[in-house]
Amino acid sequence: MNARGLFVTGTDTGVGKTVIACGVVRALQAEGVRVAVMKPVASGAFQTPEGLRNSDALALMKAARVEETGAYSTVNPYCFEPAISPHIAAKEAGIEVDTSMIRQKFDQLAAGADWVIVEGVEAHGVPLAGWVASGIDRHMTHVEANLETLERLLGEPPLAVVPHLPDGTDAITLTAVARALAARTVSF
């Protein structure tokens, strides 16, 4: 059986992509599913003795219970220090992102997993498995109007509306999201 892939993306930075992705990882694991994670391209990294590290990639690895030793470059093959758009960071570093190499790393991860949760920027041509509204700003106004607009533009209601929570997780909601996604996605 091939691993299923789930690409978690969002409308901007800081909108809860990593929080939702980590929650789905933990929910799938609670169901007994083998889960791998990937953040193919990351910017906003910090220097460590092992090299550049991105906090989102590390959070995904922690959620998936992945030991960092040797695995980081597979989970996050392109890591850039400046906290700017990844495509600009790659250009400034003189690096062209090789999507075939990213696919190779994905396949490596998929070989030992039932699911690979990938967190990143929007990709054209990827079918929508569903969407989640993330309440990152508890002071946001016009929430209902925003949800109605997204539902109209995306052509379907959200799988869940995750409220703003102090620790950023809602295990019950995300377990339901993980189950809904499992029923709607296809193998790679």
Tab-separated table of C-alpha atoms in Angstrom:
chain	number	residue	atom	x	y	z
A	1	MET	CA	0.000	0.000	0.000
A	2	ASN	CA	1.241	3.451	-0.883
A	3	ALA	CA	1.284	6.219	1.678
A	4	ARG	CA	-1.339	8.887	1.446
A	5	GLY	CA	-0.118	12.439	1.257
A	6	LEU	CA	-1.781	15.436	2.811
A	7	PHE	CA	-0.552	18.914	1.914
A	8	VAL	CA	-1.343	21.509	4.573
A	9	THR	CA	-1.160	25.066	3.334
A	10	GLY	CA	-2.619	28.425	4.226
A	11	THR	CA	-3.274	31.921	3.055
A	12	ASP	CA	-0.240	33.476	4.744
A	13	THR	CA	2.485	32.952	7.318
A	14	GLY	CA	1.364	32.637	10.922
A	15	VAL	CA	-2.134	31.393	10.063
A	16	GLY	CA	-1.862	28.073	11.873
A	17	LYS	CA	-0.575	25.685	9.183
A	18	THR	CA	1.923	24.051	11.524
A	19	VAL	CA	-0.520	23.925	14.444
A	20	ILE	CA	-3.129	22.182	12.288
A	21	ALA	CA	-0.560	19.879	10.643
A	22	CYS	CA	0.870	18.831	14.037
A	23	GLY	CA	-2.627	18.252	15.388
A	24	VAL	CA	-3.536	16.053	12.418
A	25	VAL	CA	-0.255	14.121	12.869
A	26	ARG	CA	-1.042	13.445	16.537
A	27	ALA	CA	-4.660	12.537	15.723
A	28	LEU	CA	-3.600	10.038	13.062
A	29	GLN	CA	-1.012	8.534	15.385
A	30	ALA	CA	-3.666	8.155	18.083
A	31	GLU	CA	-5.599	6.057	15.532
A	32	GLY	CA	-2.548	3.765	15.171
A	33	VAL	CA	-1.409	5.201	11.845
A	34	ARG	CA	2.285	5.469	10.882
A	35	VAL	CA	2.860	9.135	10.034
A	36	ALA	CA	5.834	10.884	8.450
A	37	VAL	CA	6.161	14.654	8.097
A	38	MET	CA	7.764	17.014	5.635
A	39	LYS	CA	8.345	20.738	5.237
A	40	PRO	CA	10.154	20.751	1.892
A	41	VAL	CA	11.116	24.434	1.832
A	42	ALA	CA	11.449	26.596	4.925
A	43	SER	CA	12.731	30.074	5.627
A	44	GLY	CA	13.229	31.780	8.938
A	45	ALA	CA	15.775	29.344	10.324
A	46	PHE	CA	18.353	29.524	13.085
A	47	GLN	CA	21.882	28.189	13.218
A	48	THR	CA	22.649	25.095	15.330
A	49	PRO	CA	25.785	22.922	15.562
A	50	GLU	CA	24.026	20.558	13.118
A	51	GLY	CA	23.219	23.364	10.646
A	52	LEU	CA	20.197	25.547	9.934
A	53	ARG	CA	16.945	24.496	11.596
A	54	ASN	CA	13.411	25.797	11.121
A	55	SER	CA	11.067	25.801	14.126
A	56	ASP	CA	8.046	24.627	12.073
A	57	ALA	CA	9.981	21.644	10.697
A	58	LEU	CA	11.161	20.799	14.218
A	59	ALA	CA	7.592	21.063	15.559
A	60	LEU	CA	6.389	18.668	12.852
A	61	MET	CA	9.192	16.238	13.692
A	62	LYS	CA	8.352	16.432	17.387
A	63	ALA	CA	4.665	15.773	16.688
A	64	ALA	CA	5.597	12.767	14.554
A	65	ARG	CA	8.112	11.580	17.158
A	66	VAL	CA	10.985	11.710	14.661
A	67	GLU	CA	14.517	11.736	16.028
A	68	GLU	CA	16.409	14.633	14.473
A	69	THR	CA	19.653	12.707	13.953
A	70	GLY	CA	20.017	12.201	10.216
A	71	ALA	CA	16.328	12.817	9.467
A	72	TYR	CA	16.230	16.590	9.298
A	73	SER	CA	17.533	16.907	5.739
A	74	THR	CA	14.832	14.510	4.523
A	75	VAL	CA	12.036	16.300	6.388
A	76	ASN	CA	13.305	19.783	5.424
A	77	PRO	CA	15.622	19.544	2.395
A	78	TYR	CA	15.633	23.298	1.698
A	79	CYS	CA	16.199	25.480	4.752
A	80	PHE	CA	17.000	29.194	4.529
A	81	GLU	CA	17.980	31.579	7.309
A	82	PRO	CA	16.193	34.814	6.371
A	83	ALA	CA	12.580	35.058	7.511
A	84	ILE	CA	11.332	35.990	4.056
A	85	SER	CA	9.266	34.238	1.416
A	86	PRO	CA	10.996	30.907	0.662
A	87	HIS	CA	11.205	31.548	-3.084
A	88	ILE	CA	12.977	34.864	-2.427
A	89	ALA	CA	15.294	33.245	0.139
A	90	ALA	CA	16.221	30.543	-2.390
A	91	LYS	CA	16.917	33.144	-5.066
A	92	GLU	CA	19.085	35.211	-2.682
A	93	ALA	CA	21.020	32.055	-1.755
A	94	GLY	CA	21.519	31.218	-5.436
A	95	ILE	CA	19.702	27.902	-5.034
A	96	GLU	CA	17.114	26.540	-7.419
A	97	VAL	CA	14.559	24.355	-5.662
A	98	ASP	CA	14.544	20.942	-7.342
A	99	THR	CA	11.022	19.536	-7.149
A	100	SER	CA	12.181	16.099	-8.318
A	101	MET	CA	14.542	15.932	-5.318
A	102	ILE	CA	11.657	16.938	-3.049
A	103	ARG	CA	9.564	14.135	-4.576
A	104	GLN	CA	12.439	11.700	-3.952
A	105	LYS	CA	12.556	12.735	-0.271
A	106	PHE	CA	8.748	12.405	-0.076
A	107	ASP	CA	8.991	8.885	-1.499
A	108	GLN	CA	11.661	8.022	1.095
A	109	LEU	CA	9.350	9.139	3.869
A	110	ALA	CA	6.337	7.429	2.286
A	111	ALA	CA	8.143	4.080	2.161
A	112	GLY	CA	7.881	3.776	5.948
A	113	ALA	CA	4.539	5.445	6.559
A	114	ASP	CA	0.822	5.208	5.961
A	115	TRP	CA	0.527	8.998	5.717
A	116	VAL	CA	2.954	11.807	4.909
A	117	ILE	CA	1.814	15.201	6.175
A	118	VAL	CA	3.491	17.970	4.174
A	119	GLU	CA	3.319	21.579	5.335
A	120	GLY	CA	4.182	24.392	2.980
A	121	VAL	CA	3.066	27.124	0.561
A	122	GLU	CA	0.186	26.751	-1.904
A	123	ALA	CA	0.722	24.374	-4.851
A	124	HIS	CA	-1.202	24.591	-8.110
A	125	GLY	CA	-2.941	21.451	-9.289
A	126	VAL	CA	-3.183	19.769	-5.886
A	127	PRO	CA	-6.761	18.583	-5.308
A	128	LEU	CA	-8.513	20.039	-2.284
A	129	ALA	CA	-9.175	17.327	0.297
A	130	GLY	CA	-10.842	19.799	2.625
A	131	TRP	CA	-10.117	22.931	4.556
A	132	VAL	CA	-9.966	23.981	8.176
A	133	ALA	CA	-10.566	27.445	9.562
A	134	SER	CA	-8.013	28.241	12.229
A	135	GLY	CA	-8.944	30.776	14.916
A	136	ILE	CA	-5.495	32.275	15.311
A	137	ASP	CA	-6.750	35.721	16.253
A	138	ARG	CA	-9.294	35.716	19.070
A	139	HIS	CA	-10.026	39.399	18.334
A	140	MET	CA	-10.820	38.919	14.648
A	141	THR	CA	-13.972	40.686	13.523
A	142	HIS	CA	-16.368	39.482	10.814
A	143	VAL	CA	-15.512	35.818	11.369
A	144	GLU	CA	-18.787	34.566	9.883
A	145	ALA	CA	-18.439	36.757	6.794
A	146	ASN	CA	-14.887	35.496	6.261
A	147	LEU	CA	-15.998	31.878	6.641
A	148	GLU	CA	-18.865	32.432	4.176
A	149	THR	CA	-16.452	33.941	1.633
A	150	LEU	CA	-13.986	31.067	1.972
A	151	GLU	CA	-16.776	28.519	1.661
A	152	ARG	CA	-18.018	30.204	-1.507
A	153	LEU	CA	-14.521	30.466	-3.040
A	154	LEU	CA	-13.493	26.920	-2.104
A	155	GLY	CA	-16.826	25.404	-3.020
A	156	GLU	CA	-17.425	23.561	0.218
A	157	PRO	CA	-17.810	24.126	3.956
A	158	PRO	CA	-14.851	23.696	6.291
A	159	LEU	CA	-14.138	20.294	7.788
A	160	ALA	CA	-13.732	22.100	11.080
A	161	VAL	CA	-13.442	25.503	12.661
A	162	VAL	CA	-10.697	25.256	15.248
A	163	PRO	CA	-11.106	28.021	17.827
A	164	HIS	CA	-8.261	30.037	19.238
A	165	LEU	CA	-6.787	27.868	21.985
A	166	PRO	CA	-3.939	28.728	24.357
A	167	ASP	CA	-1.901	25.652	23.408
A	168	GLY	CA	-3.023	25.708	19.774
A	169	THR	CA	-4.570	22.244	19.696
A	170	ASP	CA	-7.999	20.723	19.850
A	171	ALA	CA	-7.540	16.943	19.830
A	172	ILE	CA	-11.211	16.067	19.389
A	173	THR	CA	-11.703	18.422	16.440
A	174	LEU	CA	-8.448	17.412	14.786
A	175	THR	CA	-9.202	13.701	15.195
A	176	ALA	CA	-12.456	14.308	13.311
A	177	VAL	CA	-10.536	16.278	10.657
A	178	ALA	CA	-7.990	13.454	10.293
A	179	ARG	CA	-10.787	10.896	9.860
A	180	ALA	CA	-12.576	13.087	7.307
A	181	LEU	CA	-9.374	13.603	5.337
A	182	ALA	CA	-8.575	9.889	5.416
A	183	ALA	CA	-11.945	9.176	3.837
A	184	ARG	CA	-11.505	11.820	1.116
A	185	THR	CA	-7.918	11.456	-0.093
A	186	VAL	CA	-6.265	9.084	-2.502
A	187	SER	CA	-2.937	7.266	-2.454
A	188	PHE	CA	0.055	8.644	-4.329
